[in-house]
Coordinates of C-alpha atoms and ligand atoms in Angstrom, one line a residue:
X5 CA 150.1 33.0 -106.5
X6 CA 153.9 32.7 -106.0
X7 CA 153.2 29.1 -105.4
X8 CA 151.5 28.6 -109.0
X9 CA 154.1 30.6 -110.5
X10 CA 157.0 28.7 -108.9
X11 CA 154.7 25.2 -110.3
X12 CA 154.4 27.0 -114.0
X13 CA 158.5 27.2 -113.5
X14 CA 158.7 23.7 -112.4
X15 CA 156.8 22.4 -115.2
X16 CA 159.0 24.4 -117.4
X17 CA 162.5 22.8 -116.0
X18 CA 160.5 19.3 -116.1
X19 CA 159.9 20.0 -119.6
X20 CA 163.6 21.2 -120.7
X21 CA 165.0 18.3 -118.6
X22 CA 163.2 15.9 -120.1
X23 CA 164.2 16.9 -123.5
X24 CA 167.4 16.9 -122.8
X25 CA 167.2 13.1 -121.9
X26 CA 164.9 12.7 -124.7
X27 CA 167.2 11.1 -127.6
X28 CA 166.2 13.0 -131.0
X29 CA 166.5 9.9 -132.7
X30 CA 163.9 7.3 -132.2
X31 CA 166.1 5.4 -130.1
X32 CA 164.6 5.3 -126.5
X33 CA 167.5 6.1 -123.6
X34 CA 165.2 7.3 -120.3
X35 CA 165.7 4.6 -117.5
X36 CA 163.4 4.3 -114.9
X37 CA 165.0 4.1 -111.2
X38 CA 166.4 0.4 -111.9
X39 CA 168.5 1.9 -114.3
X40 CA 166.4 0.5 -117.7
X41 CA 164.5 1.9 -120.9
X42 CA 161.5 2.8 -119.9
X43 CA 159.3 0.3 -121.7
X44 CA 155.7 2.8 -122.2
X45 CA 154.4 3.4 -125.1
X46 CA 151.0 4.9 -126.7
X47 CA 151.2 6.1 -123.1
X48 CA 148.8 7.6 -120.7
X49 CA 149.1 9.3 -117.6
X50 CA 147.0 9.0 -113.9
X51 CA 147.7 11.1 -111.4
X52 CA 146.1 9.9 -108.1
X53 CA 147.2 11.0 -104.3
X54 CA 150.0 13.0 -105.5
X55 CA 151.4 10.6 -107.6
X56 CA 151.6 10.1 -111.1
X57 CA 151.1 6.8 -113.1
X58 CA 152.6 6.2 -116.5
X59 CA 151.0 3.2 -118.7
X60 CA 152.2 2.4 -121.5
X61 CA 152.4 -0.5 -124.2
X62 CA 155.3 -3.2 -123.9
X63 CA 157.0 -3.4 -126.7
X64 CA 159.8 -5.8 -126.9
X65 CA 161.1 -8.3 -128.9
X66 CA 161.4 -8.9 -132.8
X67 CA 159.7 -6.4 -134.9
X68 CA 158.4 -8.2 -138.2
X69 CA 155.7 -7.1 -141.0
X70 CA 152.6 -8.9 -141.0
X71 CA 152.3 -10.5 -144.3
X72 CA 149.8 -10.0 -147.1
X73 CA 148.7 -6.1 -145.8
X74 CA 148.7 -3.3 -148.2
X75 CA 150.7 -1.0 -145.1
X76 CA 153.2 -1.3 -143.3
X77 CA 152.3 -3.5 -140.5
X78 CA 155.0 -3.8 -138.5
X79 CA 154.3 -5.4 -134.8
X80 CA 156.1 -7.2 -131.8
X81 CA 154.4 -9.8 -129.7
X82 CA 151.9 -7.5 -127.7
X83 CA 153.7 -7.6 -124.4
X84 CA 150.7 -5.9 -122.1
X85 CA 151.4 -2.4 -120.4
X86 CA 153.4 -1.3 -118.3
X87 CA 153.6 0.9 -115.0
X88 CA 155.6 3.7 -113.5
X89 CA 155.4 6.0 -110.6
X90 CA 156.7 9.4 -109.8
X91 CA 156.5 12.1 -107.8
X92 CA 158.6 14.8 -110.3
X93 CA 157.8 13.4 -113.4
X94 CA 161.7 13.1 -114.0
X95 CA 162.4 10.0 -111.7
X96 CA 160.2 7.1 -112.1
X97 CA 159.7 4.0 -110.5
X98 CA 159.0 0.6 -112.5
X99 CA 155.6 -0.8 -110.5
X100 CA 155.7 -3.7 -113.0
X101 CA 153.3 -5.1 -115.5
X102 CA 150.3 -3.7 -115.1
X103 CA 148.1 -6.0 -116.9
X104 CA 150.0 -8.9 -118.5
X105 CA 149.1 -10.7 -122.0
X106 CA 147.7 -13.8 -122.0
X107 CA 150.7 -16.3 -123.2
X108 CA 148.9 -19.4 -123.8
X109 CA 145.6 -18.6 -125.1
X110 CA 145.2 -18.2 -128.6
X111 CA 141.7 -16.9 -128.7
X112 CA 142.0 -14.4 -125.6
X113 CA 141.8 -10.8 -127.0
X114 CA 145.2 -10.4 -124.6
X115 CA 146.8 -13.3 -126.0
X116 CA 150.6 -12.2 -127.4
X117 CA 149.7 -12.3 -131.0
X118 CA 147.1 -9.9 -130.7
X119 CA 147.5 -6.2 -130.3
X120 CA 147.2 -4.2 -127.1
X121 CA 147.3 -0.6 -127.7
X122 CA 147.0 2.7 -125.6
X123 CA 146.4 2.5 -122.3
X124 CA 144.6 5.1 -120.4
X125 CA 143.6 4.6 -116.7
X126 CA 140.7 6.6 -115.0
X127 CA 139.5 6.4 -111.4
X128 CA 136.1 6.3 -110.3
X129 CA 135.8 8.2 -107.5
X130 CA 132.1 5.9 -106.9
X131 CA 133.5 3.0 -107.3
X132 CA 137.0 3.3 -105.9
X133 CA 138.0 1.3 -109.0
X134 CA 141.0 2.3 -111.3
X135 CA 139.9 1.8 -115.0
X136 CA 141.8 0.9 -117.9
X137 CA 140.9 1.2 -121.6
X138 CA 142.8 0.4 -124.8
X139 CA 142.5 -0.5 -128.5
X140 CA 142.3 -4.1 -128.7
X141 CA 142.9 -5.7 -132.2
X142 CA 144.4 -8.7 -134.3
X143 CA 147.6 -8.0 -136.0
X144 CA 146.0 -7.5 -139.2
X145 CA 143.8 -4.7 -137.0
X146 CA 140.4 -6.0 -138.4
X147 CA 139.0 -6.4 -134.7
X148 CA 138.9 -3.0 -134.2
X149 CA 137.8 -3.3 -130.4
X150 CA 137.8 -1.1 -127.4
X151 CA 139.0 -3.5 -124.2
X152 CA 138.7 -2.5 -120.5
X153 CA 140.3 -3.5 -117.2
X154 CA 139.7 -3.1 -113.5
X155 CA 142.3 -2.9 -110.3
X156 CA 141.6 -1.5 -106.6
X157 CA 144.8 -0.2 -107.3
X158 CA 146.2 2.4 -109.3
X159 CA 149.3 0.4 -110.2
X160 CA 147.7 -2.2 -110.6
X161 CA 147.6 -5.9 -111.3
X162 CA 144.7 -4.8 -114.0
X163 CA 141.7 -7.7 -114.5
X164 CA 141.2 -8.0 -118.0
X165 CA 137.0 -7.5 -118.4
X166 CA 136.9 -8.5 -122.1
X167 CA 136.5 -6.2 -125.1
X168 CA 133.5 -4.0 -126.8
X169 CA 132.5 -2.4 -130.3
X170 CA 130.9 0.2 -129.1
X171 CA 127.9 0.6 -130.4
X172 CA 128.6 -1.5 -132.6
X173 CA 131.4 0.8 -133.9
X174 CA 134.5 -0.4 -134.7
X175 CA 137.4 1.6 -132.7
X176 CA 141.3 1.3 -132.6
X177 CA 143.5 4.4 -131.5
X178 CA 141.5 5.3 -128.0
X179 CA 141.4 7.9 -125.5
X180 CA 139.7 8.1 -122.8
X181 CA 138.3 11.5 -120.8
X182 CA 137.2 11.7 -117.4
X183 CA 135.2 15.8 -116.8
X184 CA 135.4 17.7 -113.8
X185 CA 131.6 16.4 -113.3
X186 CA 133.3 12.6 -113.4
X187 CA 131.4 12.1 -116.8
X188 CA 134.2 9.9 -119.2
X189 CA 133.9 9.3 -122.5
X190 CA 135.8 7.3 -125.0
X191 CA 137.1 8.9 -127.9
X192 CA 138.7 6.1 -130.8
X193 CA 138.9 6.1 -134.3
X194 CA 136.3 4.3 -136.1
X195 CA 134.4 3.6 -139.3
X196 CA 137.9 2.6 -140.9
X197 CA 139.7 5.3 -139.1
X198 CA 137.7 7.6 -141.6
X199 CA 136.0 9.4 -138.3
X200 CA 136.0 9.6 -134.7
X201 CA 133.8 8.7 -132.1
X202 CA 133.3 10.5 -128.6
X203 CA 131.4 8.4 -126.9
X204 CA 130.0 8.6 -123.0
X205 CA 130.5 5.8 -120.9
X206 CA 128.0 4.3 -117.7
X207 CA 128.4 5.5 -114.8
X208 CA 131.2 3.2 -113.3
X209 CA 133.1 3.5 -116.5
X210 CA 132.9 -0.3 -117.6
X211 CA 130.6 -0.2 -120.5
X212 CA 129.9 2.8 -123.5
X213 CA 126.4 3.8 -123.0
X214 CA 124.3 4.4 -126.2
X215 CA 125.1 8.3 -126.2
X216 CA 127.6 8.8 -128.7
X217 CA 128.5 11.8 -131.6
X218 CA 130.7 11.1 -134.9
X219 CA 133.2 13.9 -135.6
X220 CA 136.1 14.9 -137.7
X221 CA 134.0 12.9 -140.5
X222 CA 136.0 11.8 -143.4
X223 CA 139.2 13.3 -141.5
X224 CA 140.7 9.9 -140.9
X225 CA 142.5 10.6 -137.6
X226 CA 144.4 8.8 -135.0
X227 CA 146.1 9.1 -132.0
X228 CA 143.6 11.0 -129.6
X229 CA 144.3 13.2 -126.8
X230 CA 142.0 15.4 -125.1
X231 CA 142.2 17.8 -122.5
X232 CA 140.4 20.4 -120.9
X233 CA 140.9 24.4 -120.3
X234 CA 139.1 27.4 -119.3
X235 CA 135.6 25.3 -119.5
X236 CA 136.4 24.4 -123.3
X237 CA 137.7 20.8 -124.7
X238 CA 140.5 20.6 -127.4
X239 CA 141.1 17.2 -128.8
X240 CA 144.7 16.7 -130.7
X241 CA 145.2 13.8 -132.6
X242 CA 147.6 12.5 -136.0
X243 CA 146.6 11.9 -139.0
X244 CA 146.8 8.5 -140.3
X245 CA 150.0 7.0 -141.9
X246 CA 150.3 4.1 -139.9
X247 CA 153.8 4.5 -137.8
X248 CA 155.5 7.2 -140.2
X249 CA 154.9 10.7 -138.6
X250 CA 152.7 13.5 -139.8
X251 CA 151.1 16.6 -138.9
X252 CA 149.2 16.9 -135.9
X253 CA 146.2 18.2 -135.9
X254 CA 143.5 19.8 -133.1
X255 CA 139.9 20.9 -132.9
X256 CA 137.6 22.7 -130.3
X257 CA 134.4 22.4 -128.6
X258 CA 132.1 23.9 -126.1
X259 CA 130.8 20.7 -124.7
X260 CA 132.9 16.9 -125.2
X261 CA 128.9 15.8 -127.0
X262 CA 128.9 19.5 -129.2
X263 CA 130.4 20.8 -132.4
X264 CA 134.2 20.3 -132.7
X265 CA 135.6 22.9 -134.9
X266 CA 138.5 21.9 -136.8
X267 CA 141.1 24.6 -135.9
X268 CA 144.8 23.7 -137.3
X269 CA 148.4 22.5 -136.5
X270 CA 149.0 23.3 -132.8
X271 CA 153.0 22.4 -133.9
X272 CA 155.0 25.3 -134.1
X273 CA 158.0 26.3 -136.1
X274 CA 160.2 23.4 -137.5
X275 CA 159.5 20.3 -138.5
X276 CA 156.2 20.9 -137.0
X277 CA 154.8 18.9 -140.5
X278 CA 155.8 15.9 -138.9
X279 CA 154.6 16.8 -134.8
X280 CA 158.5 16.7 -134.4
X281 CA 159.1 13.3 -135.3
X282 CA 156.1 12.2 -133.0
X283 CA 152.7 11.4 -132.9
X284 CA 150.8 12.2 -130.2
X285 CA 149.3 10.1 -127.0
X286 CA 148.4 11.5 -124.2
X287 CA 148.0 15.7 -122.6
X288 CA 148.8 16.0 -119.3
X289 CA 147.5 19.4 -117.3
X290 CA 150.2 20.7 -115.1
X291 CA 149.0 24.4 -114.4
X292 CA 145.6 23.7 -116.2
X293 CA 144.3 27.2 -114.8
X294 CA 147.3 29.1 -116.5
X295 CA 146.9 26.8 -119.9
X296 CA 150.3 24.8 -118.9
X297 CA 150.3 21.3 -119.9
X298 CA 152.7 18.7 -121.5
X299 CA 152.0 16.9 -124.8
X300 CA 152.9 13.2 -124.5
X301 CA 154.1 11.6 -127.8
X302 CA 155.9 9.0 -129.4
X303 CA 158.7 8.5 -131.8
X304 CA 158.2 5.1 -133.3
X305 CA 160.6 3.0 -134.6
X306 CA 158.9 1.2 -136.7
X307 CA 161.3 -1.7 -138.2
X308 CA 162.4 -2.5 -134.3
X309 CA 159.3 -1.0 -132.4
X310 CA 161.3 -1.9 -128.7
X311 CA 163.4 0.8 -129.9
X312 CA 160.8 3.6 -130.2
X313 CA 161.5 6.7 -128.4
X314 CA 159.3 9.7 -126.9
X315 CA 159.3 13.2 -126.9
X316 CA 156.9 15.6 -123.8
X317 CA 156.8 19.2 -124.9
X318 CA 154.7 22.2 -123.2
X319 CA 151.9 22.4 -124.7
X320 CA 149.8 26.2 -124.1
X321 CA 146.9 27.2 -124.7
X322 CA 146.6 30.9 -125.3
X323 CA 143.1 32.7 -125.8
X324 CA 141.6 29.6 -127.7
X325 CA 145.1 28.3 -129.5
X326 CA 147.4 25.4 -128.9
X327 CA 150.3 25.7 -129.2
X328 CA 153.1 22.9 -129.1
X329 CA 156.9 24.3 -129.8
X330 CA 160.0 22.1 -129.4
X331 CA 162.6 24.5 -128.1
X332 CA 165.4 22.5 -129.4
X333 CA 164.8 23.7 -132.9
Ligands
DGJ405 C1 149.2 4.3 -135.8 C2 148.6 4.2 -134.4 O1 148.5 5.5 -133.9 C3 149.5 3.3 -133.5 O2 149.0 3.3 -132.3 C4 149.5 2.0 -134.2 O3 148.3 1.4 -134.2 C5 150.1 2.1 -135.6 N1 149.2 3.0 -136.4 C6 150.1 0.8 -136.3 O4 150.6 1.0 -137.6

């Protein structure tokens, strides 16, 4: 009991502390143990052995805006993702490129000009293979693809498999879910970011099997992250305005294959319109039995993406709301 408490506490310093380093601004200033920026965006988290993994997008490099789009589509030259250990989740430890971009191959889906977006990693506790998702595109996104990668290692080097519609379906902004049972699922944005999909992958996590549900029709959403508490699944995500912020939004569900009722903003308080300057990426369960978790965001910068920032806030959930407060305001 005093052991959880005294983790609740711990998550709570962890939380304040990494505010405090977090710059307000969009402009990224948490070094890893080398001293640099961490470089991890549209992150995800793994935590494996004690340990946990940060992956996240390279960005670096000249921003520019892809011509002839009616947005703003701003990119760099997709770098590949990134990884980072720690033990605290305050001091981490560069591990290197995860999984690299291809730099000579034009027509490889992980070739520099393309887009490699949000990385999640899941183990497979059958296989013994770490498994790595992410949105896959062109830079004028009309790929829309879901790509996967396999290491024996949870830092990786990743080996690019190749890249799926699933279904058929296009999908961009991706999550991925692995249940207590070791069921995953892929949850992405698709039919034109208009609605998501949730669907359940095979067994060993390579491939989406044909089970899949459409939800948060006509809601156009982004930015998925999922996570679980007291035997119910809550799935936050953005809406869609490319890099600018906007409100978050989060629904709720009995089962991750049932009815997701749309319940609200789990922001609190101000500038909760915009998910404090952030959009959202990744949940991470710290005390998941007392509701404790951190919300994993971003703060892109969208006219010199390498400069993009991120903001973790607790994240509770109490009776069935969510609610996500930056104590700085
Ligand atoms: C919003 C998405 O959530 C990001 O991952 C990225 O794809 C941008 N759109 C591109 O504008």
């Amino acid at each position: 009991m005093i052991r959880k408490f005294l983790l609740y506490l711990f998550c709570f310093c962890i939380c304040s502390s990494l505010m405090a380093q977090q710059t307000r601004s969009a402009g990224g200033k948490w070094k890893d143990n080398q001293g640099k920026t961490i470089n991890a965006h549209g992150a995800g988290m793994l935590f494996y052995k004690g340990t946990y993994y940060l992956f996240g997008e390279i960005k670096k490099g000249k921003t520019h805006l892809v011509p002839n789009q009616n947005w703003e589509d701003y990119r760099v030259d997709a770098g590949g993702v990134s990884c980072y250990s720690s033990k605290d989740l305050l001091n981490w430890k560069y591990e290197g490129i995860a999984m690299a971009p291809d730099k000579t191959d034009t027509a490889s889906d992980i070739h520099i000009s393309k887009v490699i977006e949000r990385p999640k990693v899941i183990y497979n506790n059958e296989t013994k293979k770490f498994v790595m998702w992410m949105h896959i595109d062109r830079e004028d996104y009309s790929f829309a693809r879901c790509g996967v990668a396999v290491s024996d290692k949870p830092a990786g080097p990743y080996l690019y498999l190749g890249s799926v519609r699933p279904n058929g379906q296009e999908s961009r902004d991706v999550t991925v879910f692995k249940d207590d049972n070791g069921d995953a699922y892929l949850i992405y944005s698709s039919e034109e970011n208009n609605t998501m999909h949730i669907c359940k992958l095979a067994n060993d996590y390579l491939s989406p099997t044909r089970n899949y549900i459409r939800i948060l029709q006509g809601q156009r959403r982004e930015a998925p992250a999922l996570f679980k508490y007291d035997h119910k699944y809550y799935l936050i995500t953005s809406l869609c305005s490319g890099w600018d912020p906007n409100p978050a939004r989060y629904a709720v569900a009995d089962s991750m294959m049932g009815n997701w009722r749309q319940i609200g903003n789990p922001c609190v308080g101000k500038d909760s319109a915009t998910t404090f300057y952030s959009q959202s990426t990744y949940v991470l369960p710290i005390d998941g039995k007392k509701g404790g978790f951190l919300f994993m965001a971003d703060k892109w910068n969208k006219t010199d993406l390498e400069k993009s920032g991120y903001l973790w806030l607790p994240l509770h959930v109490k009776g069935n709301l969510v609610e996500i407060y930056d104590n700085k305001k």
